[in-house]
GROMACS .gro file of C-alpha atoms in nm:
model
  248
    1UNK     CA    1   0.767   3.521  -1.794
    2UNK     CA    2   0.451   3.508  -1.670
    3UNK     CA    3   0.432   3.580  -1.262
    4UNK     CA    4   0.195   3.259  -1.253
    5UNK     CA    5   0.253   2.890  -1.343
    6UNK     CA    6  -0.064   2.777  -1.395
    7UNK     CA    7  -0.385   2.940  -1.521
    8UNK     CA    8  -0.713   2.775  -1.500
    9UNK     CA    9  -1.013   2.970  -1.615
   10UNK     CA   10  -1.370   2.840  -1.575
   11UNK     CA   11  -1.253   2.492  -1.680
   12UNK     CA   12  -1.568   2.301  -1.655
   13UNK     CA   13  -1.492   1.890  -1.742
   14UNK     CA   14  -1.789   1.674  -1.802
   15UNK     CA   15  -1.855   1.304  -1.837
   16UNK     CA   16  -2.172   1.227  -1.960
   17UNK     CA   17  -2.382   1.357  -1.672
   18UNK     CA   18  -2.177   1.390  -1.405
   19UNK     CA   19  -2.039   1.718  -1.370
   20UNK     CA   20  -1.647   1.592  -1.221
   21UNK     CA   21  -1.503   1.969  -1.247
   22UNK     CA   22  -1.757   2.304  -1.214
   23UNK     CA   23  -1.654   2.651  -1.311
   24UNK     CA   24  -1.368   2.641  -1.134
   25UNK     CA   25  -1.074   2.898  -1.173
   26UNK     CA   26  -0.744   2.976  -0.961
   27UNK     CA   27  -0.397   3.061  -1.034
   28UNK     CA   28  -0.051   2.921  -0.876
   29UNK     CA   29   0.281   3.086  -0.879
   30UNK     CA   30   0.628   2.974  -1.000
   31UNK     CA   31   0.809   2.866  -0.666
   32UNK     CA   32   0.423   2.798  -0.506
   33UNK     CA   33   0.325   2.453  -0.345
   34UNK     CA   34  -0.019   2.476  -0.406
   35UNK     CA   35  -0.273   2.199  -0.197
   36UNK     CA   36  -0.586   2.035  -0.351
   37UNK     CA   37  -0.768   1.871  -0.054
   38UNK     CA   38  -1.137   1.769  -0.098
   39UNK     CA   39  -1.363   1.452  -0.048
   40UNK     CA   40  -1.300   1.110  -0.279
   41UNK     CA   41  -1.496   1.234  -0.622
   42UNK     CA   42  -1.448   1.608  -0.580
   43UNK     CA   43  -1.276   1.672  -0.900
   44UNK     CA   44  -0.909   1.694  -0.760
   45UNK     CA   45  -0.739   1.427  -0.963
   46UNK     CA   46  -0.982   1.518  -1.276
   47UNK     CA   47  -0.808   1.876  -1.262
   48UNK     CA   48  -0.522   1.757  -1.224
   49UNK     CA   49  -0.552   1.546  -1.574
   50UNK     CA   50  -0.674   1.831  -1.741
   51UNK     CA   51  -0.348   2.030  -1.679
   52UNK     CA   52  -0.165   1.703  -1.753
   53UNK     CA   53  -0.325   1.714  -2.096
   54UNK     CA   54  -0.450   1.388  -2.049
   55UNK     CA   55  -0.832   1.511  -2.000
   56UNK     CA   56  -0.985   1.810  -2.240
   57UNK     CA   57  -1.201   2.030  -2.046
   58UNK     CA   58  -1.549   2.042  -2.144
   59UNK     CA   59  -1.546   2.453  -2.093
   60UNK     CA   60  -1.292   2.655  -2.007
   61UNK     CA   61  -0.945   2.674  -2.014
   62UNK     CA   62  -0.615   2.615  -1.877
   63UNK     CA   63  -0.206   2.731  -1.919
   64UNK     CA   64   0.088   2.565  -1.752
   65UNK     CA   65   0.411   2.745  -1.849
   66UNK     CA   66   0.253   2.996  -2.053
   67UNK     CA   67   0.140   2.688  -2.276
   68UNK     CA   68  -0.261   2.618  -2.337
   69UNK     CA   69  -0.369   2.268  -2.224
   70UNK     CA   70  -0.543   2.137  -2.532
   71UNK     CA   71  -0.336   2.365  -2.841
   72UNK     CA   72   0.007   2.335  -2.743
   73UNK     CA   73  -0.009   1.998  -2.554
   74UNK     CA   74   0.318   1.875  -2.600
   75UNK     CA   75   0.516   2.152  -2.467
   76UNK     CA   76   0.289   2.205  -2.186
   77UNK     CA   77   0.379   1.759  -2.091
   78UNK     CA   78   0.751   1.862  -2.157
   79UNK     CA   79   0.774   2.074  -1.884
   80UNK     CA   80   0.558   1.932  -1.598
   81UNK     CA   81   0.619   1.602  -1.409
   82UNK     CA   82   0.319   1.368  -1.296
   83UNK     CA   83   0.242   1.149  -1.024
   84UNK     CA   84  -0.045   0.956  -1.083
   85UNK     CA   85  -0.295   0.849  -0.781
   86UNK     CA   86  -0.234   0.510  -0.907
   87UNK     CA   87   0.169   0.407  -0.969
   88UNK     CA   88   0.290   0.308  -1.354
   89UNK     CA   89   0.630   0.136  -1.335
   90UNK     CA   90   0.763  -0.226  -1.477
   91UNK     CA   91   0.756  -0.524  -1.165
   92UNK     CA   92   1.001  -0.732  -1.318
   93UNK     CA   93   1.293  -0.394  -1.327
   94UNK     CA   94   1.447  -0.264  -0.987
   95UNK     CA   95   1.353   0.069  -0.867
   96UNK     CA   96   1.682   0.246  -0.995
   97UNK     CA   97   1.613   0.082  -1.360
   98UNK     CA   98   1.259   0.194  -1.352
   99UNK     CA   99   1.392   0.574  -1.269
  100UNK     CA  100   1.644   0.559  -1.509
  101UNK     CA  101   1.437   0.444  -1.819
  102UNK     CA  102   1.193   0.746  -1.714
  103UNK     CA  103   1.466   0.984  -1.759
  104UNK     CA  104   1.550   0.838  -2.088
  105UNK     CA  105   1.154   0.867  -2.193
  106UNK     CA  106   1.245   1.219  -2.125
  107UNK     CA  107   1.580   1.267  -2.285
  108UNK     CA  108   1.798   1.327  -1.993
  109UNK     CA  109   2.167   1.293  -2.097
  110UNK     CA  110   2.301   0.968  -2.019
  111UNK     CA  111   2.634   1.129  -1.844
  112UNK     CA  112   2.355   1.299  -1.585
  113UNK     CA  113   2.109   1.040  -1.542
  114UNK     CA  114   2.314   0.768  -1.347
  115UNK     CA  115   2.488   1.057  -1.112
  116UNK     CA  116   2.084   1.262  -1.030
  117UNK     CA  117   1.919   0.889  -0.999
  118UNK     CA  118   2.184   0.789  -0.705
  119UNK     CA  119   2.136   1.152  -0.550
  120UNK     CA  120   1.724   1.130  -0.596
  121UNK     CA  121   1.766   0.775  -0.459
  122UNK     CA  122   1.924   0.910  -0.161
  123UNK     CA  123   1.669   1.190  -0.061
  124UNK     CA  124   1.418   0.961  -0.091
  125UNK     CA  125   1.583   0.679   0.144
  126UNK     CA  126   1.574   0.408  -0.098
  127UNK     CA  127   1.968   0.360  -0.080
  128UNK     CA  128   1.903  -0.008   0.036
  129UNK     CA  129   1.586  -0.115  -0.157
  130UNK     CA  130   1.697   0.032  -0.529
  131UNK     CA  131   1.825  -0.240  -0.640
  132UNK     CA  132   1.527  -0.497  -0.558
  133UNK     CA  133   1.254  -0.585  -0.832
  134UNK     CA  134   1.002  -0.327  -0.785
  135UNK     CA  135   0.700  -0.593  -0.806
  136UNK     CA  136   0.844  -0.664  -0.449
  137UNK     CA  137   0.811  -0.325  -0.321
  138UNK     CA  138   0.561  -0.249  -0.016
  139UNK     CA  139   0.300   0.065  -0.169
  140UNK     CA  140   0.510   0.325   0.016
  141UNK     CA  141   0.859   0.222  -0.126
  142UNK     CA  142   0.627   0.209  -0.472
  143UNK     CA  143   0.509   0.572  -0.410
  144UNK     CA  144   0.838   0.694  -0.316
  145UNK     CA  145   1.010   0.541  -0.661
  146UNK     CA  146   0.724   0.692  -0.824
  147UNK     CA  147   0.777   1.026  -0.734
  148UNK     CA  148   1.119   1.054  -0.817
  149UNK     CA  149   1.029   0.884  -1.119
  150UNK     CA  150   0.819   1.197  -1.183
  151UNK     CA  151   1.042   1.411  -1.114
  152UNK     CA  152   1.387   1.318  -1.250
  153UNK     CA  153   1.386   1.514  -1.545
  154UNK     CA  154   1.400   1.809  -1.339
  155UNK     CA  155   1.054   1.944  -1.466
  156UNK     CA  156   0.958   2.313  -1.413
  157UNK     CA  157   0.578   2.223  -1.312
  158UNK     CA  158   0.547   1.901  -1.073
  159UNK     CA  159   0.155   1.718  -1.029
  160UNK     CA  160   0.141   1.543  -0.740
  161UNK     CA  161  -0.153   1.335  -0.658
  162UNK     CA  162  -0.120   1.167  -0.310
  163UNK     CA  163   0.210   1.112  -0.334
  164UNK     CA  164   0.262   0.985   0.034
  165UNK     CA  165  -0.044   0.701   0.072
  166UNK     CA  166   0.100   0.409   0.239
  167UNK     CA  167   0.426   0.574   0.338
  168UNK     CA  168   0.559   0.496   0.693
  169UNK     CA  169   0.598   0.830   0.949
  170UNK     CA  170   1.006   0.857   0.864
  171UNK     CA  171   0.949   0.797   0.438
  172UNK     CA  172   0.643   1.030   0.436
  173UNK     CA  173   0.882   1.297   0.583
  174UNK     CA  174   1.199   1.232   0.387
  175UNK     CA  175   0.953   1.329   0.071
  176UNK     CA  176   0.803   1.656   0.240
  177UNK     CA  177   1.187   1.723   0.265
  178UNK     CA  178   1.262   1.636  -0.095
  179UNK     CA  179   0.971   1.820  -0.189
  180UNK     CA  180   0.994   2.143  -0.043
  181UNK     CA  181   1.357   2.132  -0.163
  182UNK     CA  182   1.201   2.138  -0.529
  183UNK     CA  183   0.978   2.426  -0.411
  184UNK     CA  184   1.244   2.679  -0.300
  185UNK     CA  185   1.434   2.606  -0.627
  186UNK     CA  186   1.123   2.772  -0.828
  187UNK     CA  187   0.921   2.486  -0.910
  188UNK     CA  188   0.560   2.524  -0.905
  189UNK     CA  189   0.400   2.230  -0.719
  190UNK     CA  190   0.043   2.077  -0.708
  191UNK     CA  191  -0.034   1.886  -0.443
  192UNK     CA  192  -0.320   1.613  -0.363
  193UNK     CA  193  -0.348   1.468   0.014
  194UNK     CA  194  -0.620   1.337   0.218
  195UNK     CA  195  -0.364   1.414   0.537
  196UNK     CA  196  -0.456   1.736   0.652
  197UNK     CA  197  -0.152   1.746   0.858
  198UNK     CA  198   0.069   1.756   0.538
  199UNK     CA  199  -0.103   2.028   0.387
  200UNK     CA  200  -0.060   2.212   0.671
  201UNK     CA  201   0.324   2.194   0.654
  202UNK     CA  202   0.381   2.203   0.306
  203UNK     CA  203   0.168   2.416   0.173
  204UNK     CA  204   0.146   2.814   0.079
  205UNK     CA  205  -0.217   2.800  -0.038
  206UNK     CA  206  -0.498   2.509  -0.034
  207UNK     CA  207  -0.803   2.489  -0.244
  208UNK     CA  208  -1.078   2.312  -0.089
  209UNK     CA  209  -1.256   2.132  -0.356
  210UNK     CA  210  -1.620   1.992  -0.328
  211UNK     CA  211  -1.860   1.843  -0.590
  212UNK     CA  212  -1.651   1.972  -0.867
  213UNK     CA  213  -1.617   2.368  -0.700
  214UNK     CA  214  -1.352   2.568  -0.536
  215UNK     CA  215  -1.524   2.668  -0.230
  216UNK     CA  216  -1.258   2.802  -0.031
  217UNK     CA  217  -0.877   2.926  -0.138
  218UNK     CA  218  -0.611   3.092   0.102
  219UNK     CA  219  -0.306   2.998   0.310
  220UNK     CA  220  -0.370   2.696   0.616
  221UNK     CA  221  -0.363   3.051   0.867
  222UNK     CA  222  -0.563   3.225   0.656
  223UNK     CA  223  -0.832   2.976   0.635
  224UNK     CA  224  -0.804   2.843   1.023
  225UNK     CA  225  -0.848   3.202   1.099
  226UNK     CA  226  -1.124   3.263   0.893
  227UNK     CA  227  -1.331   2.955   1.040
  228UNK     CA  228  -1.225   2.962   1.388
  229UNK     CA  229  -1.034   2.650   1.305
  230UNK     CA  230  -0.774   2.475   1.528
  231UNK     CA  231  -0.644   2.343   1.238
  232UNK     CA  232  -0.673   2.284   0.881
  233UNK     CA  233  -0.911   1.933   0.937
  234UNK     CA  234  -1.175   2.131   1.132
  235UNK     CA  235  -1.148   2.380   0.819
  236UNK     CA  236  -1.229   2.104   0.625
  237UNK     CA  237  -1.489   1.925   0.787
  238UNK     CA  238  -1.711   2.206   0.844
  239UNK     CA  239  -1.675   2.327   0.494
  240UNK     CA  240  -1.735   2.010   0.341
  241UNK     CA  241  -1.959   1.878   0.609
  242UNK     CA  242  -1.732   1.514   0.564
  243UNK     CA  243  -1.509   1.364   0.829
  244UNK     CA  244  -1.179   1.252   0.735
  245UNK     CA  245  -1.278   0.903   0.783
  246UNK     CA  246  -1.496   0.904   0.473
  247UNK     CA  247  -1.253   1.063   0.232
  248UNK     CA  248  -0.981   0.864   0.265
   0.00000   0.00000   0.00000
């Protein structure tokens, strides 16, 4: 097996006559939690559907797995888990139903689904709120059901696109926990955030994506370092010449 997860070669993706992705190629190890960060419109949650499979790229390329985005589409979506930017789940089921019919969607045995729903459940603190109608759900208790929903049948590749908005201080970190958990059993992990202060703890490596380009790649250090950064926000704001404030 490959060394890397995920391959993306000078995928280009196009609509019309915007330009959402631009020559843009990096690579992200097995056991990697890999940070997109970049203004609203840069082209992070467009990549993101391209390696999903949901989006072909206009130019370009891309493997997850070893598998190639647009010819072998359907083992590259058995393998990863997503978390969409905007939550899909049923209102009118609880939070533990709506995990549970996800893992059937993606055949895992019946004797293990009940048992890793209760433990997922549990790392995510939703022990007292699984078992309420979703469609009552604040958006954090939403984003933390969707998550595990993502990830429940254990997939080797997890997309995450800002999977903590709207989470309180104490949820946000019980999924950083639950998520660097995944990390150190080999997953390969890509992560969107607008809080810079996540992908400073989380992360090995952050692209910093503007107008559709990679223009900067390394570890938080690395790139504070490089730009006489305090921290990863200052990084960002003088690359991409945008406060924080008009991203998010």
């Amino acid at each position: 097996m490959s060394d890397n997860a995920i391959i993306v070669e000078n995928v280009t993706k196009r609509f019309d006559s915007v330009t959402a992705v631009d020559n843009l190629s990096l690579e992200i190890k097995w056991g990697e939690l890999f940070g997109l960060l970049g203004p609203n419109g840069a082209g992070k949650t467009t990549l993101l559907n391209v390696l999903a499979t949901l989006l072909e790229p206009t130019e370009g390329g891309a493997q997850v797995g070893g598998f190639d985005v647009e010819h072998d589409g359907k083992n590259v979506r058995d393998i990863i888990g997503v978390c969409p930017q905007e939550p899909a789940y049923y209102g009118h089921l609880t939070g533990r139903e709506n995990i549970e019919i996800f893992g059937t969607f993606h055949d895992v045995p019946k004797e293990d689904l009940k048992e890793r729903t209760d433990e997922l459940i549990k790392k995510i603190g939703m022990e007292d709120h699984a078992d309420r109608k979703a469609k009552e759900y604040s958006g954090g208790m939403v984003r933390r059901v969707s998550t595990v929903m993502a990830l429940i049948h254990n997939p080797k590749v997890a997309l995450l696109d800002e999977p903590t908005v709207a989470m309180d201080p104490v949820s946000r970190r019980a999924v950083w926990d639950f998520i660097l958990e995944l990390k150190e059993k080999g997953m390969a992990i890509v992560l969107t955030t607008h809080y810079m202060e996540e992908a400073e703890f989380l992360c090995d490596r952050v692209g910093i994506i503007d107008e559709g380009r990679l223009i900067a790649i390394g570890s938080p250090k690395e790139l504070m370092e490089k730009h006489n950064a305090k921290d990863l926000e200052e990084v960002f704001i003088k690359l991409t010449g945008k406060k924080l404030k008009e991203v998010v």
